[in-house]
mmCIF file of N, CA and C in Angstrom:
data_model
loop_
_atom_site.group_PDB
_atom_site.id
_atom_site.type_symbol
_atom_site.label_atom_id
_atom_site.label_comp_id
_atom_site.label_asym_id
_atom_site.label_seq_id
_atom_site.Cartn_x
_atom_site.Cartn_y
_atom_site.Cartn_z
ATOM 1 N N MET A 276 106.566 87.702 113.144
ATOM 2 C CA MET A 276 106.568 89.217 113.515
ATOM 3 C C MET A 276 107.711 89.425 114.286
ATOM 4 N N SER A 277 108.225 90.378 114.297
ATOM 5 C CA SER A 277 109.463 90.852 114.426
ATOM 6 C C SER A 277 109.497 90.909 116.219
ATOM 7 N N LYS A 278 110.636 90.995 116.768
ATOM 8 C CA LYS A 278 110.856 91.134 118.194
ATOM 9 C C LYS A 278 110.188 92.587 118.617
ATOM 10 N N ILE A 279 110.813 93.632 117.729
ATOM 11 C CA ILE A 279 110.412 94.995 118.146
ATOM 12 C C ILE A 279 108.925 95.233 117.797
ATOM 13 N N MET A 280 107.976 94.583 117.034
ATOM 14 C CA MET A 280 106.681 94.806 116.759
ATOM 15 C C MET A 280 106.024 94.105 118.310
ATOM 16 N N LEU A 281 106.484 93.085 118.485
ATOM 17 C CA LEU A 281 106.013 92.360 119.841
ATOM 18 C C LEU A 281 106.086 93.370 121.074
ATOM 19 N N ILE A 282 107.176 93.950 121.097
ATOM 20 C CA ILE A 282 107.465 94.868 122.085
ATOM 21 C C ILE A 282 106.269 96.307 122.156
ATOM 22 N N ILE A 283 106.435 96.574 120.841
ATOM 23 C CA ILE A 283 105.393 97.866 120.873
ATOM 24 C C ILE A 283 103.787 97.188 120.905
ATOM 25 N N ILE A 284 103.558 96.347 120.526
ATOM 26 C CA ILE A 284 102.251 95.761 121.035
ATOM 27 C C ILE A 284 102.041 95.736 122.362
ATOM 28 N N ALA A 285 103.019 94.977 122.952
ATOM 29 C CA ALA A 285 102.661 94.645 124.607
ATOM 30 C C ALA A 285 102.775 96.018 125.066
ATOM 31 N N CYS A 286 103.612 97.071 124.759
ATOM 32 C CA CYS A 286 103.627 98.433 125.454
ATOM 33 C C CYS A 286 102.237 99.133 125.397
ATOM 34 N N ALA A 287 101.664 98.990 124.079
ATOM 35 C CA ALA A 287 100.325 99.586 123.926
ATOM 36 C C ALA A 287 99.562 99.031 124.683
ATOM 37 N N ALA A 288 99.429 97.525 124.677
ATOM 38 C CA ALA A 288 98.385 96.781 125.517
ATOM 39 C C ALA A 288 98.464 97.327 126.980
ATOM 40 N N ALA A 289 99.723 97.519 127.460
ATOM 41 C CA ALA A 289 99.940 97.723 129.018
ATOM 42 C C ALA A 289 99.424 99.262 129.150
ATOM 43 N N ASN A 290 99.662 100.167 128.260
ATOM 44 C CA ASN A 290 99.356 101.492 128.317
ATOM 45 C C ASN A 290 97.862 101.340 128.386
ATOM 46 N N TYR A 291 97.262 100.695 127.542
ATOM 47 C CA TYR A 291 95.911 100.844 127.377
ATOM 48 C C TYR A 291 94.891 100.147 128.489
ATOM 49 N N LEU A 292 95.634 98.902 129.049
ATOM 50 C CA LEU A 292 94.923 98.686 130.352
ATOM 51 C C LEU A 292 95.140 99.469 131.680
ATOM 52 N N LEU A 293 96.349 100.271 131.709
ATOM 53 C CA LEU A 293 96.295 100.984 132.617
ATOM 54 C C LEU A 293 95.517 102.276 132.674
ATOM 55 N N ARG A 294 95.135 102.607 131.528
ATOM 56 C CA ARG A 294 94.123 103.586 131.442
ATOM 57 C C ARG A 294 92.579 103.306 131.494
ATOM 58 N N VAL A 295 92.290 101.988 130.974
ATOM 59 C CA VAL A 295 90.813 101.710 130.883
ATOM 60 C C VAL A 295 90.495 100.796 132.270
ATOM 61 N N ILE A 296 91.368 100.504 133.339
ATOM 62 C CA ILE A 296 91.111 99.679 134.304
ATOM 63 C C ILE A 296 90.136 100.579 135.302
ATOM 64 N N PRO A 297 90.889 101.810 135.718
ATOM 65 C CA PRO A 297 90.357 102.577 136.568
ATOM 66 C C PRO A 297 88.484 103.077 136.011
ATOM 67 N N PHE A 298 88.730 103.271 134.638
ATOM 68 C CA PHE A 298 87.361 103.452 134.239
ATOM 69 C C PHE A 298 86.350 102.540 134.520
ATOM 70 N N PHE A 299 86.752 101.197 134.354
ATOM 71 C CA PHE A 299 85.629 100.167 134.687
ATOM 72 C C PHE A 299 85.479 99.934 136.033
ATOM 73 N N LEU A 300 86.554 100.114 136.852
ATOM 74 C CA LEU A 300 86.407 99.884 138.295
ATOM 75 C C LEU A 300 85.630 101.214 139.088
ATOM 76 N N SER A 301 85.698 101.875 138.600
ATOM 77 C CA SER A 301 84.823 102.970 139.188
ATOM 78 C C SER A 301 83.314 102.861 139.639
ATOM 79 N N GLY A 302 82.916 102.242 138.958
ATOM 80 C CA GLY A 302 81.638 101.589 139.024
ATOM 81 C C GLY A 302 80.343 102.508 138.849
ATOM 82 N N GLY A 303 80.786 103.654 138.150
ATOM 83 C CA GLY A 303 79.661 104.721 137.903
ATOM 84 C C GLY A 303 79.682 105.630 139.085
ATOM 85 N N GLU A 304 80.580 105.474 140.158
ATOM 86 C CA GLU A 304 80.447 106.644 141.193
ATOM 87 C C GLU A 304 80.735 107.810 140.608
ATOM 88 N N ASN A 305 80.283 108.780 141.430
ATOM 89 C CA ASN A 305 80.743 110.147 140.983
ATOM 90 C C ASN A 305 82.086 110.566 141.636
ATOM 91 N N ILE A 306 82.725 111.337 140.987
ATOM 92 C CA ILE A 306 84.028 111.529 141.374
ATOM 93 C C ILE A 306 83.721 113.070 142.197
ATOM 94 N N PRO A 307 84.433 113.101 143.575
ATOM 95 C CA PRO A 307 84.184 114.284 144.245
ATOM 96 C C PRO A 307 84.663 115.659 143.490
ATOM 97 N N PRO A 308 84.124 116.590 143.823
ATOM 98 C CA PRO A 308 84.306 118.005 142.670
ATOM 99 C C PRO A 308 85.752 118.477 143.126
ATOM 100 N N TYR A 309 86.423 118.243 144.003
ATOM 101 C CA TYR A 309 87.652 118.610 144.107
ATOM 102 C C TYR A 309 88.676 117.742 143.263
ATOM 103 N N ILE A 310 88.397 116.538 143.352
ATOM 104 C CA ILE A 310 89.248 115.859 142.128
ATOM 105 C C ILE A 310 88.869 116.078 140.666
ATOM 106 N N LYS A 311 87.632 116.419 140.624
ATOM 107 C CA LYS A 311 87.270 116.707 139.112
ATOM 108 C C LYS A 311 87.789 117.750 138.659
ATOM 109 N N ARG A 312 88.096 118.798 139.646
ATOM 110 C CA ARG A 312 88.631 120.120 139.388
ATOM 111 C C ARG A 312 90.241 119.939 139.048
ATOM 112 N N PHE A 313 90.647 119.114 139.807
ATOM 113 C CA PHE A 313 91.970 118.747 139.660
ATOM 114 C C PHE A 313 92.347 118.194 138.369
ATOM 115 N N LEU A 314 91.491 117.169 138.139
ATOM 116 C CA LEU A 314 91.750 116.524 136.612
ATOM 117 C C LEU A 314 91.578 117.308 135.458
ATOM 118 N N ASP A 315 90.686 118.437 135.746
ATOM 119 C CA ASP A 315 90.240 119.386 134.538
ATOM 120 C C ASP A 315 91.413 120.129 134.278
ATOM 121 N N TYR A 316 92.305 120.808 135.215
ATOM 122 C CA TYR A 316 93.663 121.187 134.955
ATOM 123 C C TYR A 316 94.566 120.684 134.585
ATOM 124 N N MET A 317 94.704 119.288 134.664
ATOM 125 C CA MET A 317 95.805 118.381 134.423
ATOM 126 C C MET A 317 96.341 118.432 132.893
ATOM 127 N N PRO A 318 95.481 118.723 131.818
ATOM 128 C CA PRO A 318 95.985 118.877 130.511
ATOM 129 C C PRO A 318 96.759 120.443 130.277
ATOM 130 N N VAL A 319 96.134 121.274 130.891
ATOM 131 C CA VAL A 319 96.873 122.857 130.876
ATOM 132 C C VAL A 319 98.102 122.714 131.614
ATOM 133 N N VAL A 320 98.115 122.062 132.786
ATOM 134 C CA VAL A 320 99.362 121.997 133.621
ATOM 135 C C VAL A 320 100.552 121.302 132.776
ATOM 136 N N ALA A 321 99.997 120.063 132.061
ATOM 137 C CA ALA A 321 100.900 119.284 131.430
ATOM 138 C C ALA A 321 101.500 120.052 130.264
ATOM 139 N N LEU A 322 100.656 120.692 129.411
ATOM 140 C CA LEU A 322 101.040 121.650 128.279
ATOM 141 C C LEU A 322 101.987 122.551 128.793
ATOM 142 N N GLY A 323 101.824 123.207 129.838
ATOM 143 C CA GLY A 323 102.572 124.378 130.303
ATOM 144 C C GLY A 323 103.967 123.822 130.526
ATOM 145 N N ALA A 324 103.913 122.669 131.368
ATOM 146 C CA ALA A 324 105.352 122.069 131.754
ATOM 147 C C ALA A 324 106.055 121.765 130.585
ATOM 148 N N LEU A 325 105.379 121.387 129.474
ATOM 149 C CA LEU A 325 106.251 121.230 128.254
ATOM 150 C C LEU A 325 106.827 122.415 127.443
ATOM 151 N N ILE A 326 105.937 123.484 127.356
ATOM 152 C CA ILE A 326 106.249 124.585 126.701
ATOM 153 C C ILE A 326 107.072 125.736 127.373
ATOM 154 N N PHE A 327 107.114 125.830 128.749
ATOM 155 C CA PHE A 327 107.687 126.751 129.367
ATOM 156 C C PHE A 327 109.145 126.644 129.203
ATOM 157 N N PRO A 328 109.681 125.652 129.334
ATOM 158 C CA PRO A 328 111.217 125.764 129.014
ATOM 159 C C PRO A 328 111.773 126.255 127.866
ATOM 160 N N GLY A 329 110.844 125.825 126.768
ATOM 161 C CA GLY A 329 111.165 126.501 125.605
ATOM 162 C C GLY A 329 110.887 127.947 125.203
ATOM 163 N N ILE A 330 110.041 128.506 126.088
ATOM 164 C CA ILE A 330 109.782 129.920 126.142
ATOM 165 C C ILE A 330 111.122 130.797 126.663
ATOM 166 N N ILE A 331 111.927 130.184 127.700
ATOM 167 C CA ILE A 331 112.844 130.634 128.266
ATOM 168 C C ILE A 331 114.059 130.466 127.336
ATOM 169 N N THR A 332 114.359 129.332 126.590
ATOM 170 C CA THR A 332 115.547 129.109 126.045
ATOM 171 C C THR A 332 115.397 129.368 124.484
ATOM 172 N N SER A 333 114.316 129.762 123.890
ATOM 173 C CA SER A 333 113.978 130.122 122.486
ATOM 174 C C SER A 333 114.898 131.277 122.267
ATOM 175 N N PHE A 334 115.019 132.369 122.879
ATOM 176 C CA PHE A 334 115.843 133.336 122.658
ATOM 177 C C PHE A 334 116.851 133.485 123.740
ATOM 178 N N PRO A 335 118.214 132.908 123.512
ATOM 179 C CA PRO A 335 119.123 133.150 124.807
ATOM 180 C C PRO A 335 119.786 134.618 124.988
ATOM 181 N N GLN A 336 119.520 135.382 123.871
ATOM 182 C CA GLN A 336 119.921 136.993 123.965
ATOM 183 C C GLN A 336 119.030 137.641 124.653
ATOM 184 N N ASN A 337 117.917 137.220 124.652
ATOM 185 C CA ASN A 337 116.656 138.095 125.194
ATOM 186 C C ASN A 337 115.497 137.111 125.723
ATOM 187 N N PRO A 338 115.585 136.341 126.952
ATOM 188 C CA PRO A 338 114.578 135.720 127.333
ATOM 189 C C PRO A 338 113.433 136.328 127.834
ATOM 190 N N ALA A 339 113.830 137.708 128.207
ATOM 191 C CA ALA A 339 112.381 138.441 128.387
ATOM 192 C C ALA A 339 111.457 138.573 127.198
ATOM 193 N N ALA A 340 111.826 138.365 125.862
ATOM 194 C CA ALA A 340 111.042 138.468 124.532
ATOM 195 C C ALA A 340 110.025 137.210 124.696
ATOM 196 N N GLY A 341 110.409 136.188 124.911
ATOM 197 C CA GLY A 341 109.590 134.992 125.014
ATOM 198 C C GLY A 341 108.519 135.112 126.098
ATOM 199 N N ILE A 342 108.877 135.661 127.297
ATOM 200 C CA ILE A 342 108.020 135.734 128.416
ATOM 201 C C ILE A 342 106.884 137.035 128.205
ATOM 202 N N ALA A 343 107.493 137.870 127.513
ATOM 203 C CA ALA A 343 106.659 139.153 127.192
ATOM 204 C C ALA A 343 105.452 138.751 126.220
ATOM 205 N N GLY A 344 106.205 137.736 125.333
ATOM 206 C CA GLY A 344 105.194 137.121 124.140
ATOM 207 C C GLY A 344 103.972 136.377 124.658
ATOM 208 N N VAL A 345 104.294 135.538 125.712
ATOM 209 C CA VAL A 345 103.524 134.706 126.362
ATOM 210 C C VAL A 345 102.488 135.476 127.371
ATOM 211 N N ALA A 346 102.970 136.533 127.797
ATOM 212 C CA ALA A 346 102.133 137.527 128.704
ATOM 213 C C ALA A 346 101.128 138.076 127.631
ATOM 214 N N ALA A 347 101.629 138.683 126.584
ATOM 215 C CA ALA A 347 100.622 139.272 125.494
ATOM 216 C C ALA A 347 99.575 138.140 125.084
ATOM 217 N N ALA A 348 99.816 136.774 124.794
ATOM 218 C CA ALA A 348 99.051 135.912 124.395
ATOM 219 C C ALA A 348 97.914 135.757 125.655
ATOM 220 N N ALA A 349 98.485 135.731 126.871
ATOM 221 C CA ALA A 349 97.531 135.655 127.899
ATOM 222 C C ALA A 349 96.531 136.546 128.097
ATOM 223 N N VAL A 350 96.948 137.786 127.956
ATOM 224 C CA VAL A 350 96.004 139.224 128.220
ATOM 225 C C VAL A 350 95.021 138.755 126.944
ATOM 226 N N ALA A 351 95.691 138.779 125.889
ATOM 227 C CA ALA A 351 94.533 138.762 124.469
ATOM 228 C C ALA A 351 93.646 137.611 124.722
ATOM 229 N N ALA A 352 94.248 136.509 125.191
ATOM 230 C CA ALA A 352 93.166 135.416 125.474
ATOM 231 C C ALA A 352 92.124 135.484 126.570
ATOM 232 N N TRP A 353 92.465 136.408 127.706
ATOM 233 C CA TRP A 353 91.401 136.684 128.537
ATOM 234 C C TRP A 353 90.608 137.790 128.110
ATOM 235 N N PHE A 354 90.809 138.605 127.377
ATOM 236 C CA PHE A 354 89.927 139.422 126.763
ATOM 237 C C PHE A 354 88.919 139.167 125.504
ATOM 238 N N PHE A 355 89.700 138.418 124.653
ATOM 239 C CA PHE A 355 89.225 138.080 123.595
ATOM 240 C C PHE A 355 88.762 136.783 123.060
ATOM 241 N N GLU A 356 87.840 136.048 122.360
ATOM 242 C CA GLU A 356 87.762 134.890 122.173
ATOM 243 C C GLU A 356 88.394 134.564 121.050
ATOM 244 N N GLY A 357 88.559 133.331 120.814
ATOM 245 C CA GLY A 357 89.281 132.737 119.508
ATOM 246 C C GLY A 357 90.962 132.450 119.823
ATOM 247 N N LEU A 358 91.569 131.922 118.837
ATOM 248 C CA LEU A 358 92.902 131.788 119.032
ATOM 249 C C LEU A 358 93.821 132.722 118.158
ATOM 250 N N ILE A 359 93.233 133.218 117.030
ATOM 251 C CA ILE A 359 94.068 134.009 116.373
ATOM 252 C C ILE A 359 94.695 135.104 116.964
ATOM 253 N N LEU A 360 93.838 136.067 117.544
ATOM 254 C CA LEU A 360 94.503 137.286 118.234
ATOM 255 C C LEU A 360 95.603 136.946 119.180
ATOM 256 N N PRO A 361 95.242 136.038 120.244
ATOM 257 C CA PRO A 361 96.464 135.611 121.123
ATOM 258 C C PRO A 361 97.623 135.292 120.284
ATOM 259 N N VAL A 362 97.617 134.548 119.366
ATOM 260 C CA VAL A 362 98.722 134.037 118.450
ATOM 261 C C VAL A 362 99.534 135.248 117.903
ATOM 262 N N PHE A 363 98.600 136.240 117.176
ATOM 263 C CA PHE A 363 99.285 137.220 116.695
ATOM 264 C C PHE A 363 99.913 138.208 117.700
ATOM 265 N N ALA A 364 99.052 138.406 118.789
ATOM 266 C CA ALA A 364 99.713 139.365 120.028
ATOM 267 C C ALA A 364 101.121 138.947 120.476
ATOM 268 N N SER A 365 101.072 137.452 120.370
ATOM 269 C CA SER A 365 102.326 136.999 121.036
ATOM 270 C C SER A 365 103.360 137.147 120.024
ATOM 271 N N ILE A 366 103.038 136.909 118.786
ATOM 272 C CA ILE A 366 104.270 137.079 117.627
ATOM 273 C C ILE A 366 104.381 138.618 117.596
ATOM 274 N N GLY A 367 103.632 139.629 117.688
ATOM 275 C CA GLY A 367 103.808 140.988 117.493
ATOM 276 C C GLY A 367 104.922 141.412 118.842
ATOM 277 N N VAL A 368 104.582 141.020 119.880
ATOM 278 C CA VAL A 368 105.325 141.356 121.068
ATOM 279 C C VAL A 368 106.561 140.752 121.306
ATOM 280 N N THR A 369 106.659 139.603 120.807
ATOM 281 C CA THR A 369 107.912 138.775 120.879
ATOM 282 C C THR A 369 108.851 139.671 119.774
ATOM 283 N N TRP A 370 108.341 139.933 118.446
ATOM 284 C CA TRP A 370 109.167 140.485 117.444
ATOM 285 C C TRP A 370 109.404 141.899 117.938
ATOM 286 N N PHE A 371 108.830 142.717 118.498
ATOM 287 C CA PHE A 371 108.988 144.238 118.904
ATOM 288 C C PHE A 371 110.238 143.893 120.041
ATOM 289 N N MET A 372 110.081 143.133 120.931
ATOM 290 C CA MET A 372 111.086 142.896 122.224
ATOM 291 C C MET A 372 112.352 142.549 121.528
ATOM 292 N N LEU A 373 112.457 141.589 120.537
ATOM 293 C CA LEU A 373 113.629 141.341 119.673
ATOM 294 C C LEU A 373 114.209 142.441 118.947
ATOM 295 N N GLN A 374 113.519 143.206 118.193
ATOM 296 C CA GLN A 374 113.838 144.304 117.509
ATOM 297 C C GLN A 374 114.316 145.479 118.244
ATOM 298 N N TYR A 375 113.667 145.918 119.215
ATOM 299 C CA TYR A 375 114.012 147.184 119.779
ATOM 300 C C TYR A 375 114.326 147.072 121.362
ATOM 301 N N MET A 376 114.533 145.883 121.771
ATOM 302 C CA MET A 376 114.874 145.954 123.320
ATOM 303 C C MET A 376 116.011 145.139 123.485
#
């Protein structure tokens, strides 16, 4: 087996152990509600941190277009169920801002 493959397997094992050990050491205890709330928001926060810089830099000539598109998607998602309407709202508002502003 190549050296690179061994490194990949070792990194995967270390990553797996770091994620599974707290699960087994918790002993079935209940997580306090404030920690559970914190952990529930972590995926959204991580995704936001990855996406937000792209929103600002995707249209260097008009960064407000990206921000307006995200705002439109947020408003549409707040009032309507599903994913299609927020996506189309974001596309439409961003296109409008780039064409006419």
